[in-house]
């Protein structure tokens, strides 16, 4: 066993590949205070492996996790498997893991008013210059939100009698935004829970009727974390399928805000304790300014030479000879490099201790 692996480390994620006696592989928990990029083609096992790491973080650290979960993959993170070792099962069972799902028992809600005006405007496709009057009306409306009862925003705007309020009502109605189940209006928001610093907050972005609602939820959470950055609470912000929220070419105003915010957190968040873990299939699908700030790399199977070249260029600390092995990786195998591992290593990921939210659909065999 390599003496540098395992001694100063604590997150046991699997075994070192090609080690004779299944030498445990560890990541350094204290180096999660950097941004991490997790990459691999579809089906390589990223989400499963991410779950293995997050379980270890829950077991061995007090680092609060905020998980933006686009496919409802982590909604069972508090559901320990029967075959998990008893001590781990007991420890995980005692962790404060809060799962918020659209329309669920613990509904995912956001107070629209809490979002910065720019983000509110982006949600309703308002431009501060092109739609100056409506934008301004929205600004003036902010103080009234606490007095507007659930789902009565449109009638409230109409009742004002002002032409500009009527136009705003029309816009909200046409976009269907006022009817979104996402809005908490005066009620409790998922950000209130995040502020209580549970061990993990799972934000299930998967169950919304429209993509717009899902994106607005993600934007509200990230806005909140960024707005409160001065509190300097160390947090790991996990974004699976990060290309959804941090595209290099965002089109809609909300997507532009999302990319802008994630790039900003990537550039400046570290010192405020906002640490990103971005997972995606191809490096080119995530904004390069977010990627270039990642000091930790986890690479699973990746057969595209172009993608591997790009990774080699961005992540100079990952040895080329190990990167080249990636097309041959079996599911669950990964290269780890960067600050969070004592030395670049090939790893066979261990088993999950908790249940996966969504597993692959099997082909029905006759
Ligand atoms: N190490 C593993 N052991 C057992 N099953 C695994 C392992 N890794 C992945 N799987 C299974 O393989 C399937 C695909 O894995 P996963 O969803 O993690 O892939 P992915 O890389 O996240 O793919 P995508 O990019 O499409 O989201 C899942 O059903 C998962 O349960
Ligand atoms: Mg996945």
mmCIF file of C-alpha atoms and ligand atoms in Angstrom:
data_model
loop_
_atom_site.group_PDB
_atom_site.id
_atom_site.type_symbol
_atom_site.label_atom_id
_atom_site.label_comp_id
_atom_site.label_asym_id
_atom_site.label_seq_id
_atom_site.Cartn_x
_atom_site.Cartn_y
_atom_site.Cartn_z
ATOM 1 C CA UNK A 1 0.000 0.000 0.000
ATOM 2 C CA UNK A 2 1.196 3.476 -0.813
ATOM 3 C CA UNK A 3 1.906 5.095 2.577
ATOM 4 C CA UNK A 4 0.600 8.471 1.433
ATOM 5 C CA UNK A 5 -2.830 7.074 0.664
ATOM 6 C CA UNK A 6 -4.972 6.367 3.665
ATOM 7 C CA UNK A 7 -2.827 7.865 6.412
ATOM 8 C CA UNK A 8 -3.858 11.525 6.209
ATOM 9 C CA UNK A 9 -7.093 10.810 4.445
ATOM 10 C CA UNK A 10 -10.557 9.929 5.572
ATOM 11 C CA UNK A 11 -13.170 9.538 2.847
ATOM 12 C CA UNK A 12 -13.046 5.938 1.745
ATOM 13 C CA UNK A 13 -14.489 5.836 -1.741
ATOM 14 C CA UNK A 14 -13.367 2.443 -3.045
ATOM 15 C CA UNK A 15 -10.190 0.539 -3.813
ATOM 16 C CA UNK A 16 -7.137 1.400 -5.834
ATOM 17 C CA UNK A 17 -7.293 -0.228 -9.262
ATOM 18 C CA UNK A 18 -4.595 -2.770 -9.904
ATOM 19 C CA UNK A 19 -3.661 -2.972 -6.224
ATOM 20 C CA UNK A 20 -3.084 -6.549 -5.250
ATOM 21 C CA UNK A 21 -5.019 -6.592 -2.024
ATOM 22 C CA UNK A 22 -7.850 -4.184 -2.695
ATOM 23 C CA UNK A 23 -6.020 -1.281 -1.116
ATOM 24 C CA UNK A 24 -8.577 1.275 0.081
ATOM 25 C CA UNK A 25 -8.689 4.540 -1.863
ATOM 26 C CA UNK A 26 -9.331 7.716 0.099
ATOM 27 C CA UNK A 27 -10.056 11.319 -0.691
ATOM 28 C CA UNK A 28 -8.903 14.143 1.566
ATOM 29 C CA UNK A 29 -11.992 15.655 3.135
ATOM 30 C CA UNK A 30 -10.235 18.894 4.005
ATOM 31 C CA UNK A 31 -9.480 19.508 0.342
ATOM 32 C CA UNK A 32 -13.111 19.698 -0.563
ATOM 33 C CA UNK A 33 -12.563 23.384 0.141
ATOM 34 C CA UNK A 34 -11.790 23.722 -3.554
ATOM 35 C CA UNK A 35 -13.969 23.279 -6.628
ATOM 36 C CA UNK A 36 -14.271 19.807 -8.117
ATOM 37 C CA UNK A 37 -15.059 18.680 -11.657
ATOM 38 C CA UNK A 38 -16.567 15.225 -12.136
ATOM 39 C CA UNK A 39 -16.740 14.010 -15.698
ATOM 40 C CA UNK A 40 -17.563 10.875 -17.696
ATOM 41 C CA UNK A 41 -19.790 9.753 -20.499
ATOM 42 C CA UNK A 42 -23.397 8.709 -19.953
ATOM 43 C CA UNK A 43 -23.617 5.479 -17.975
ATOM 44 C CA UNK A 44 -20.005 5.607 -16.770
ATOM 45 C CA UNK A 45 -21.327 5.750 -13.205
ATOM 46 C CA UNK A 46 -20.899 9.415 -12.247
ATOM 47 C CA UNK A 47 -24.104 9.794 -10.299
ATOM 48 C CA UNK A 48 -23.615 6.495 -8.475
ATOM 49 C CA UNK A 49 -20.000 7.397 -7.642
ATOM 50 C CA UNK A 50 -20.977 10.885 -6.567
ATOM 51 C CA UNK A 51 -23.395 9.240 -4.150
ATOM 52 C CA UNK A 52 -20.533 7.153 -2.720
ATOM 53 C CA UNK A 53 -18.523 10.311 -2.071
ATOM 54 C CA UNK A 54 -21.451 12.247 -0.599
ATOM 55 C CA UNK A 55 -22.194 9.393 1.817
ATOM 56 C CA UNK A 56 -18.593 9.568 2.999
ATOM 57 C CA UNK A 57 -18.832 13.330 3.393
ATOM 58 C CA UNK A 58 -21.955 12.830 5.504
ATOM 59 C CA UNK A 59 -20.221 10.170 7.589
ATOM 60 C CA UNK A 60 -16.931 11.924 8.218
ATOM 61 C CA UNK A 61 -17.475 15.682 8.030
ATOM 62 C CA UNK A 62 -19.858 18.371 9.192
ATOM 63 C CA UNK A 63 -19.739 20.029 5.788
ATOM 64 C CA UNK A 64 -23.310 20.965 4.797
ATOM 65 C CA UNK A 65 -24.225 19.683 1.346
ATOM 66 C CA UNK A 66 -26.573 21.494 -1.013
ATOM 67 C CA UNK A 67 -27.392 19.123 -3.850
ATOM 68 C CA UNK A 68 -29.036 20.402 -7.025
ATOM 69 C CA UNK A 69 -30.464 17.166 -8.335
ATOM 70 C CA UNK A 70 -31.946 17.432 -11.854
ATOM 71 C CA UNK A 71 -32.984 13.790 -12.200
ATOM 72 C CA UNK A 72 -34.190 13.027 -8.666
ATOM 73 C CA UNK A 73 -31.143 10.756 -8.234
ATOM 74 C CA UNK A 74 -30.414 11.754 -4.626
ATOM 75 C CA UNK A 75 -33.924 11.844 -3.184
ATOM 76 C CA UNK A 76 -33.227 8.617 -1.268
ATOM 77 C CA UNK A 77 -29.974 9.782 0.282
ATOM 78 C CA UNK A 78 -31.430 9.267 3.752
ATOM 79 C CA UNK A 79 -32.669 5.779 2.869
ATOM 80 C CA UNK A 80 -29.905 3.415 4.050
ATOM 81 C CA UNK A 81 -29.529 0.058 2.285
ATOM 82 C CA UNK A 82 -30.140 -3.077 4.306
ATOM 83 C CA UNK A 83 -26.710 -4.459 3.422
ATOM 84 C CA UNK A 84 -24.872 -1.356 4.689
ATOM 85 C CA UNK A 85 -22.536 -1.963 7.674
ATOM 86 C CA UNK A 86 -24.360 -1.306 10.940
ATOM 87 C CA UNK A 87 -22.119 1.512 12.172
ATOM 88 C CA UNK A 88 -22.378 3.394 8.875
ATOM 89 C CA UNK A 89 -26.123 2.776 8.754
ATOM 90 C CA UNK A 90 -26.528 4.142 12.301
ATOM 91 C CA UNK A 91 -24.404 7.190 11.556
ATOM 92 C CA UNK A 92 -26.166 7.976 8.274
ATOM 93 C CA UNK A 93 -29.526 7.383 9.927
ATOM 94 C CA UNK A 94 -28.737 10.110 12.448
ATOM 95 C CA UNK A 95 -27.797 12.740 9.859
ATOM 96 C CA UNK A 96 -30.122 15.634 9.090
ATOM 97 C CA UNK A 97 -30.891 15.054 5.408
ATOM 98 C CA UNK A 98 -33.741 17.136 4.024
ATOM 99 C CA UNK A 99 -35.188 16.318 0.635
ATOM 100 C CA UNK A 100 -37.375 18.872 -1.125
ATOM 101 C CA UNK A 101 -39.470 17.752 -4.067
ATOM 102 C CA UNK A 102 -41.985 19.573 -6.245
ATOM 103 C CA UNK A 103 -45.433 18.755 -4.931
ATOM 104 C CA UNK A 104 -44.031 16.310 -2.351
ATOM 105 C CA UNK A 105 -44.677 16.027 1.406
ATOM 106 C CA UNK A 106 -41.774 18.368 1.850
ATOM 107 C CA UNK A 107 -42.528 20.635 -1.106
ATOM 108 C CA UNK A 108 -39.801 22.545 -2.882
ATOM 109 C CA UNK A 109 -40.840 26.184 -2.475
ATOM 110 C CA UNK A 110 -39.172 29.505 -3.103
ATOM 111 C CA UNK A 111 -40.227 33.039 -2.161
ATOM 112 C CA UNK A 112 -40.148 34.951 -5.411
ATOM 113 C CA UNK A 113 -39.562 38.193 -3.545
ATOM 114 C CA UNK A 114 -36.362 36.869 -2.013
ATOM 115 C CA UNK A 115 -34.789 36.542 -5.436
ATOM 116 C CA UNK A 116 -32.768 39.537 -6.614
ATOM 117 C CA UNK A 117 -34.818 41.718 -8.941
ATOM 118 C CA UNK A 118 -32.614 40.784 -11.904
ATOM 119 C CA UNK A 119 -33.433 37.140 -11.374
ATOM 120 C CA UNK A 120 -37.150 37.797 -10.896
ATOM 121 C CA UNK A 121 -37.088 39.773 -14.133
ATOM 122 C CA UNK A 122 -35.243 36.982 -15.932
ATOM 123 C CA UNK A 123 -37.917 34.499 -14.834
ATOM 124 C CA UNK A 124 -40.627 36.623 -16.485
ATOM 125 C CA UNK A 125 -38.433 37.501 -19.492
ATOM 126 C CA UNK A 126 -38.256 41.201 -18.610
ATOM 127 C CA UNK A 127 -35.393 43.302 -19.850
ATOM 128 C CA UNK A 128 -34.501 46.359 -17.716
ATOM 129 C CA UNK A 129 -34.037 48.542 -20.806
ATOM 130 C CA UNK A 130 -36.397 47.118 -23.418
ATOM 131 C CA UNK A 131 -39.193 46.638 -20.885
ATOM 132 C CA UNK A 132 -38.286 49.582 -18.656
ATOM 133 C CA UNK A 133 -41.813 50.330 -17.439
ATOM 134 C CA UNK A 134 -42.768 46.796 -16.499
ATOM 135 C CA UNK A 135 -39.375 46.239 -14.917
ATOM 136 C CA UNK A 136 -39.910 49.339 -12.840
ATOM 137 C CA UNK A 137 -43.416 48.220 -11.884
ATOM 138 C CA UNK A 138 -41.936 44.974 -10.665
ATOM 139 C CA UNK A 139 -39.496 46.941 -8.569
ATOM 140 C CA UNK A 140 -42.318 48.859 -6.920
ATOM 141 C CA UNK A 141 -44.295 45.662 -6.383
ATOM 142 C CA UNK A 142 -41.591 44.110 -4.235
ATOM 143 C CA UNK A 143 -42.866 45.662 -1.013
ATOM 144 C CA UNK A 144 -46.348 44.271 -1.595
ATOM 145 C CA UNK A 145 -45.460 40.588 -1.932
ATOM 146 C CA UNK A 146 -45.893 39.649 1.725
ATOM 147 C CA UNK A 147 -49.469 40.911 1.555
ATOM 148 C CA UNK A 148 -50.410 38.933 -1.556
ATOM 149 C CA UNK A 149 -52.132 35.671 -0.713
ATOM 150 C CA UNK A 150 -51.273 32.420 -2.470
ATOM 151 C CA UNK A 151 -51.910 32.505 -6.197
ATOM 152 C CA UNK A 152 -53.573 35.921 -6.075
ATOM 153 C CA UNK A 153 -50.806 37.819 -7.779
ATOM 154 C CA UNK A 154 -52.570 38.298 -11.107
ATOM 155 C CA UNK A 155 -55.879 39.525 -9.596
ATOM 156 C CA UNK A 156 -53.848 41.781 -7.306
ATOM 157 C CA UNK A 157 -52.100 43.371 -10.284
ATOM 158 C CA UNK A 158 -55.372 43.806 -12.160
ATOM 159 C CA UNK A 159 -56.997 45.399 -9.122
ATOM 160 C CA UNK A 160 -54.408 48.172 -9.101
ATOM 161 C CA UNK A 161 -56.033 49.615 -12.233
ATOM 162 C CA UNK A 162 -52.698 50.829 -13.647
ATOM 163 C CA UNK A 163 -52.028 50.011 -17.284
ATOM 164 C CA UNK A 164 -48.479 48.819 -16.584
ATOM 165 C CA UNK A 165 -49.730 46.450 -13.857
ATOM 166 C CA UNK A 166 -52.232 45.063 -16.332
ATOM 167 C CA UNK A 167 -49.403 44.362 -18.780
ATOM 168 C CA UNK A 168 -47.412 42.661 -16.032
ATOM 169 C CA UNK A 169 -50.440 40.517 -15.168
ATOM 170 C CA UNK A 170 -50.818 39.567 -18.823
ATOM 171 C CA UNK A 171 -47.168 38.547 -18.996
ATOM 172 C CA UNK A 172 -47.378 36.417 -15.846
ATOM 173 C CA UNK A 173 -50.545 34.777 -17.106
ATOM 174 C CA UNK A 174 -49.238 34.120 -20.606
ATOM 175 C CA UNK A 175 -46.048 32.579 -19.238
ATOM 176 C CA UNK A 176 -47.981 30.626 -16.610
ATOM 177 C CA UNK A 177 -45.472 31.840 -14.005
ATOM 178 C CA UNK A 178 -48.032 32.979 -11.436
ATOM 179 C CA UNK A 179 -49.489 29.470 -11.336
ATOM 180 C CA UNK A 180 -46.200 27.728 -10.581
ATOM 181 C CA UNK A 181 -46.340 25.477 -7.548
ATOM 182 C CA UNK A 182 -42.766 26.610 -6.854
ATOM 183 C CA UNK A 183 -43.762 29.867 -5.234
ATOM 184 C CA UNK A 184 -44.018 29.978 -1.464
ATOM 185 C CA UNK A 185 -45.456 33.524 -1.541
ATOM 186 C CA UNK A 186 -45.312 34.462 2.136
ATOM 187 C CA UNK A 187 -44.601 30.879 3.284
ATOM 188 C CA UNK A 188 -41.503 28.860 4.015
ATOM 189 C CA UNK A 189 -38.797 28.546 1.390
ATOM 190 C CA UNK A 190 -36.161 25.841 0.910
ATOM 191 C CA UNK A 191 -33.614 28.585 1.590
ATOM 192 C CA UNK A 192 -34.917 28.794 5.192
ATOM 193 C CA UNK A 193 -33.892 25.163 5.575
ATOM 194 C CA UNK A 194 -30.531 25.717 3.899
ATOM 195 C CA UNK A 195 -29.906 28.496 6.437
ATOM 196 C CA UNK A 196 -30.425 25.979 9.256
ATOM 197 C CA UNK A 197 -27.421 24.100 7.863
ATOM 198 C CA UNK A 198 -28.737 20.546 7.755
ATOM 199 C CA UNK A 199 -26.119 17.941 6.850
ATOM 200 C CA UNK A 200 -27.645 17.748 3.379
ATOM 201 C CA UNK A 201 -30.336 19.611 1.498
ATOM 202 C CA UNK A 202 -31.441 17.775 -1.620
ATOM 203 C CA UNK A 203 -33.160 20.100 -4.086
ATOM 204 C CA UNK A 204 -35.019 17.828 -6.479
ATOM 205 C CA UNK A 205 -35.240 19.765 -9.721
ATOM 206 C CA UNK A 206 -36.636 16.784 -11.589
ATOM 207 C CA UNK A 207 -40.343 16.735 -10.885
ATOM 208 C CA UNK A 208 -41.477 20.065 -12.283
ATOM 209 C CA UNK A 209 -43.960 20.326 -15.127
ATOM 210 C CA UNK A 210 -41.745 22.751 -17.009
ATOM 211 C CA UNK A 211 -38.013 23.272 -17.363
ATOM 212 C CA UNK A 212 -38.520 26.975 -16.670
ATOM 213 C CA UNK A 213 -39.800 26.220 -13.165
ATOM 214 C CA UNK A 214 -36.902 23.871 -12.476
ATOM 215 C CA UNK A 215 -34.344 26.442 -13.613
ATOM 216 C CA UNK A 216 -35.994 29.145 -11.516
ATOM 217 C CA UNK A 217 -35.688 26.902 -8.442
ATOM 218 C CA UNK A 218 -31.972 26.355 -9.086
ATOM 219 C CA UNK A 219 -31.431 30.056 -9.672
ATOM 220 C CA UNK A 220 -33.184 30.985 -6.435
ATOM 221 C CA UNK A 221 -31.013 28.593 -4.399
ATOM 222 C CA UNK A 222 -27.751 29.759 -5.981
ATOM 223 C CA UNK A 223 -28.777 33.420 -5.668
ATOM 224 C CA UNK A 224 -29.446 32.836 -1.985
ATOM 225 C CA UNK A 225 -26.091 31.180 -1.364
ATOM 226 C CA UNK A 226 -24.251 33.912 -3.221
ATOM 227 C CA UNK A 227 -26.182 36.752 -1.558
ATOM 228 C CA UNK A 228 -25.309 35.312 1.856
ATOM 229 C CA UNK A 229 -21.688 34.566 1.009
ATOM 230 C CA UNK A 230 -20.379 36.960 3.652
ATOM 231 C CA UNK A 231 -21.619 34.552 6.326
ATOM 232 C CA UNK A 232 -18.734 32.343 5.195
ATOM 233 C CA UNK A 233 -20.383 29.041 5.989
ATOM 234 C CA UNK A 234 -18.335 26.330 4.278
ATOM 235 C CA UNK A 235 -20.695 24.479 1.944
ATOM 236 C CA UNK A 236 -20.360 21.929 -0.817
ATOM 237 C CA UNK A 237 -22.710 22.824 -3.665
ATOM 238 C CA UNK A 238 -23.187 19.715 -5.753
ATOM 239 C CA UNK A 239 -24.576 20.221 -9.255
ATOM 240 C CA UNK A 240 -25.197 16.997 -11.143
ATOM 241 C CA UNK A 241 -25.749 17.403 -14.901
ATOM 242 C CA UNK A 242 -24.032 20.774 -14.517
ATOM 243 C CA UNK A 243 -24.363 21.495 -18.254
ATOM 244 C CA UNK A 244 -28.038 22.281 -17.559
ATOM 245 C CA UNK A 245 -27.138 25.164 -15.297
ATOM 246 C CA UNK A 246 -23.740 26.291 -16.550
ATOM 247 C CA UNK A 247 -23.836 26.131 -20.306
ATOM 248 C CA UNK A 248 -21.073 27.907 -22.246
ATOM 249 C CA UNK A 249 -23.781 29.304 -24.540
ATOM 250 C CA UNK A 250 -26.819 30.087 -22.410
ATOM 251 C CA UNK A 251 -29.773 31.345 -24.411
ATOM 252 C CA UNK A 252 -32.604 32.333 -22.069
ATOM 253 C CA UNK A 253 -32.203 35.127 -19.523
ATOM 254 C CA UNK A 254 -32.501 32.633 -16.652
ATOM 255 C CA UNK A 255 -29.834 30.375 -18.145
ATOM 256 C CA UNK A 256 -27.581 33.389 -18.617
ATOM 257 C CA UNK A 257 -28.060 34.318 -14.946
ATOM 258 C CA UNK A 258 -27.322 30.740 -13.903
ATOM 259 C CA UNK A 259 -24.110 30.511 -15.902
ATOM 260 C CA UNK A 260 -23.034 33.953 -14.726
ATOM 261 C CA UNK A 261 -23.638 33.024 -11.091
ATOM 262 C CA UNK A 262 -21.867 29.652 -11.262
ATOM 263 C CA UNK A 263 -18.890 31.208 -13.038
ATOM 264 C CA UNK A 264 -18.821 33.890 -10.331
ATOM 265 C CA UNK A 265 -18.959 31.283 -7.552
ATOM 266 C CA UNK A 266 -16.218 29.324 -9.341
ATOM 267 C CA UNK A 267 -14.049 32.449 -9.499
ATOM 268 C CA UNK A 268 -14.741 34.030 -6.117
ATOM 269 C CA UNK A 269 -16.712 31.546 -4.024
ATOM 270 C CA UNK A 270 -13.787 29.609 -2.596
ATOM 271 C CA UNK A 271 -12.802 32.263 -0.084
ATOM 272 C CA UNK A 272 -16.414 32.549 1.074
ATOM 273 C CA UNK A 273 -16.705 28.802 1.597
ATOM 274 C CA UNK A 274 -18.851 28.219 -1.485
ATOM 275 C CA UNK A 275 -17.262 25.115 -3.000
ATOM 276 C CA UNK A 276 -18.658 23.650 -6.188
ATOM 277 C CA UNK A 277 -18.797 20.056 -7.295
ATOM 278 C CA UNK A 278 -19.818 20.087 -10.956
ATOM 279 C CA UNK A 279 -20.655 16.830 -12.704
ATOM 280 C CA UNK A 280 -21.265 16.428 -16.420
ATOM 281 C CA UNK A 281 -20.661 14.204 -19.447
ATOM 282 C CA UNK A 282 -18.329 16.356 -21.512
ATOM 283 C CA UNK A 283 -16.030 19.204 -20.500
ATOM 284 C CA UNK A 284 -17.139 21.314 -23.460
ATOM 285 C CA UNK A 285 -20.720 21.347 -22.133
ATOM 286 C CA UNK A 286 -19.771 23.438 -19.089
ATOM 287 C CA UNK A 287 -18.582 27.041 -19.227
ATOM 288 C CA UNK A 288 -14.760 27.061 -19.480
ATOM 289 C CA UNK A 289 -14.435 29.755 -16.812
ATOM 290 C CA UNK A 290 -16.068 27.423 -14.287
ATOM 291 C CA UNK A 291 -13.942 24.432 -15.335
ATOM 292 C CA UNK A 292 -10.668 26.291 -15.174
ATOM 293 C CA UNK A 293 -11.243 26.994 -11.458
ATOM 294 C CA UNK A 294 -11.533 23.320 -10.499
ATOM 295 C CA UNK A 295 -8.580 22.033 -8.474
ATOM 296 C CA UNK A 296 -9.977 18.511 -8.125
ATOM 297 C CA UNK A 297 -10.794 16.160 -10.983
ATOM 298 C CA UNK A 298 -12.703 12.891 -11.057
ATOM 299 C CA UNK A 299 -12.762 11.322 -14.501
ATOM 300 C CA UNK A 300 -14.781 8.235 -15.339
ATOM 301 C CA UNK A 301 -15.024 6.486 -18.716
ATOM 302 C CA UNK A 302 -14.580 8.922 -21.578
ATOM 303 C CA UNK A 303 -13.947 7.598 -25.039
ATOM 304 C CA UNK A 304 -13.872 10.802 -27.059
ATOM 305 C CA UNK A 305 -10.236 11.767 -27.843
ATOM 306 C CA UNK A 306 -11.302 15.384 -28.290
ATOM 307 C CA UNK A 307 -12.784 15.500 -24.788
ATOM 308 C CA UNK A 308 -9.681 13.874 -23.335
ATOM 309 C CA UNK A 309 -7.432 16.407 -25.071
ATOM 310 C CA UNK A 310 -9.523 19.188 -23.639
ATOM 311 C CA UNK A 311 -9.301 17.710 -20.149
ATOM 312 C CA UNK A 312 -5.526 17.336 -20.471
ATOM 313 C CA UNK A 313 -5.274 20.982 -21.418
ATOM 314 C CA UNK A 314 -7.457 22.299 -18.593
ATOM 315 C CA UNK A 315 -6.390 19.913 -15.838
ATOM 316 C CA UNK A 316 -2.620 19.949 -16.218
ATOM 317 C CA UNK A 317 -2.242 18.193 -12.853
ATOM 318 C CA UNK A 318 -3.836 14.988 -14.225
ATOM 319 C CA UNK A 319 -1.055 12.825 -15.719
ATOM 320 C CA UNK A 320 -1.530 12.153 -19.443
ATOM 321 C CA UNK A 321 -0.693 8.471 -19.026
ATOM 322 C CA UNK A 322 -3.630 8.049 -16.621
ATOM 323 C CA UNK A 323 -6.017 10.186 -18.675
ATOM 324 C CA UNK A 324 -5.349 7.892 -21.616
ATOM 325 C CA UNK A 325 -6.681 4.963 -19.621
ATOM 326 C CA UNK A 326 -10.140 6.495 -19.368
ATOM 327 C CA UNK A 327 -11.599 4.962 -22.609
ATOM 328 C CA UNK A 328 -10.898 1.527 -21.128
ATOM 329 C CA UNK A 329 -12.550 2.168 -17.766
ATOM 330 C CA UNK A 330 -15.370 -0.160 -16.801
ATOM 331 C CA UNK A 331 -18.425 1.290 -15.102
ATOM 332 C CA UNK A 332 -17.513 2.571 -11.635
ATOM 333 C CA UNK A 333 -13.826 3.102 -12.392
ATOM 334 C CA UNK A 334 -12.352 6.558 -12.158
ATOM 335 C CA UNK A 335 -9.201 8.627 -12.192
ATOM 336 C CA UNK A 336 -8.866 11.029 -9.281
ATOM 337 C CA UNK A 337 -6.335 13.833 -9.438
ATOM 338 C CA UNK A 338 -5.756 17.194 -7.819
ATOM 339 C CA UNK A 339 -5.699 18.432 -4.256
ATOM 340 C CA UNK A 340 -8.255 16.008 -2.835
ATOM 341 C CA UNK A 341 -6.116 12.915 -3.358
ATOM 342 C CA UNK A 342 -2.594 12.340 -2.123
ATOM 343 C CA UNK A 343 -1.482 11.340 -5.596
ATOM 344 C CA UNK A 344 -3.281 10.838 -8.919
ATOM 345 C CA UNK A 345 -4.899 7.409 -8.663
ATOM 346 C CA UNK A 346 -7.138 4.998 -10.534
ATOM 347 C CA UNK A 347 -9.993 3.835 -8.362
ATOM 348 C CA UNK A 348 -12.725 1.234 -8.422
ATOM 349 C CA UNK A 349 -15.600 2.950 -6.668
ATOM 350 C CA UNK A 350 -17.103 1.171 -3.673
ATOM 351 C CA UNK A 351 -20.741 0.280 -3.098
ATOM 352 C CA UNK A 352 -23.441 2.743 -2.178
ATOM 353 C CA UNK A 353 -24.682 2.707 1.410
ATOM 354 C CA UNK A 354 -27.952 4.436 0.550
ATOM 355 C CA UNK A 355 -30.460 3.822 -2.190
ATOM 356 C CA UNK A 356 -30.194 5.478 -5.581
ATOM 357 C CA UNK A 357 -33.142 7.631 -6.592
ATOM 358 C CA UNK A 358 -33.370 6.650 -10.224
ATOM 359 C CA UNK A 359 -31.670 3.593 -11.667
ATOM 360 C CA UNK A 360 -31.356 2.768 -15.358
ATOM 361 C CA UNK A 361 -34.373 1.290 -17.115
ATOM 362 C CA UNK A 362 -33.612 -2.354 -18.076
ATOM 363 C CA UNK A 363 -34.320 -3.704 -21.572
ATOM 364 C CA UNK A 364 -37.284 -6.073 -21.284
ATOM 365 C CA UNK A 365 -36.106 -9.561 -22.361
ATOM 366 C CA UNK A 366 -38.562 -12.064 -23.890
HETATM 367 N N1 LIG B 1 -20.150 1.288 -9.223
HETATM 368 C C1 LIG B 1 -21.369 0.838 -9.565
HETATM 369 N N2 LIG B 1 -21.860 -0.309 -9.044
HETATM 370 C C2 LIG B 1 -23.088 -0.735 -9.379
HETATM 371 N N3 LIG B 1 -23.916 -0.127 -10.239
HETATM 372 C C3 LIG B 1 -23.490 1.003 -10.802
HETATM 373 C C4 LIG B 1 -22.197 1.548 -10.501
HETATM 374 N N4 LIG B 1 -22.037 2.672 -11.210
HETATM 375 C C5 LIG B 1 -23.164 2.830 -11.909
HETATM 376 N N5 LIG B 1 -24.035 1.829 -11.673
HETATM 377 C C6 LIG B 1 -25.373 1.699 -12.283
HETATM 378 O O1 LIG B 1 -25.268 2.009 -13.656
HETATM 379 C C7 LIG B 1 -26.298 2.879 -14.079
HETATM 380 C C8 LIG B 1 -25.709 4.159 -14.658
HETATM 381 O O2 LIG B 1 -24.938 4.810 -13.675
HETATM 382 P P1 LIG B 1 -25.048 6.373 -13.404
HETATM 383 O O3 LIG B 1 -26.466 6.801 -13.419
HETATM 384 O O4 LIG B 1 -24.262 6.669 -12.190
HETATM 385 O O5 LIG B 1 -24.320 6.928 -14.702
HETATM 386 P P2 LIG B 1 -23.998 8.433 -15.112
HETATM 387 O O6 LIG B 1 -22.560 8.491 -15.500
HETATM 388 O O7 LIG B 1 -24.447 9.360 -14.051
HETATM 389 O O8 LIG B 1 -24.866 8.608 -16.436
HETATM 390 P P3 LIG B 1 -25.596 9.954 -17.003
HETATM 391 O O9 LIG B 1 -24.507 10.855 -17.490
HETATM 392 O O10 LIG B 1 -26.450 9.436 -18.121
HETATM 393 O O11 LIG B 1 -26.370 10.543 -15.873
HETATM 394 C C9 LIG B 1 -27.199 3.120 -12.866
HETATM 395 O O12 LIG B 1 -28.330 2.283 -12.982
HETATM 396 C C10 LIG B 1 -26.342 2.697 -11.689
HETATM 397 O O13 LIG B 1 -27.116 2.075 -10.714
HETATM 398 MG MG1 LIG B 2 -25.910 10.829 -13.931
#
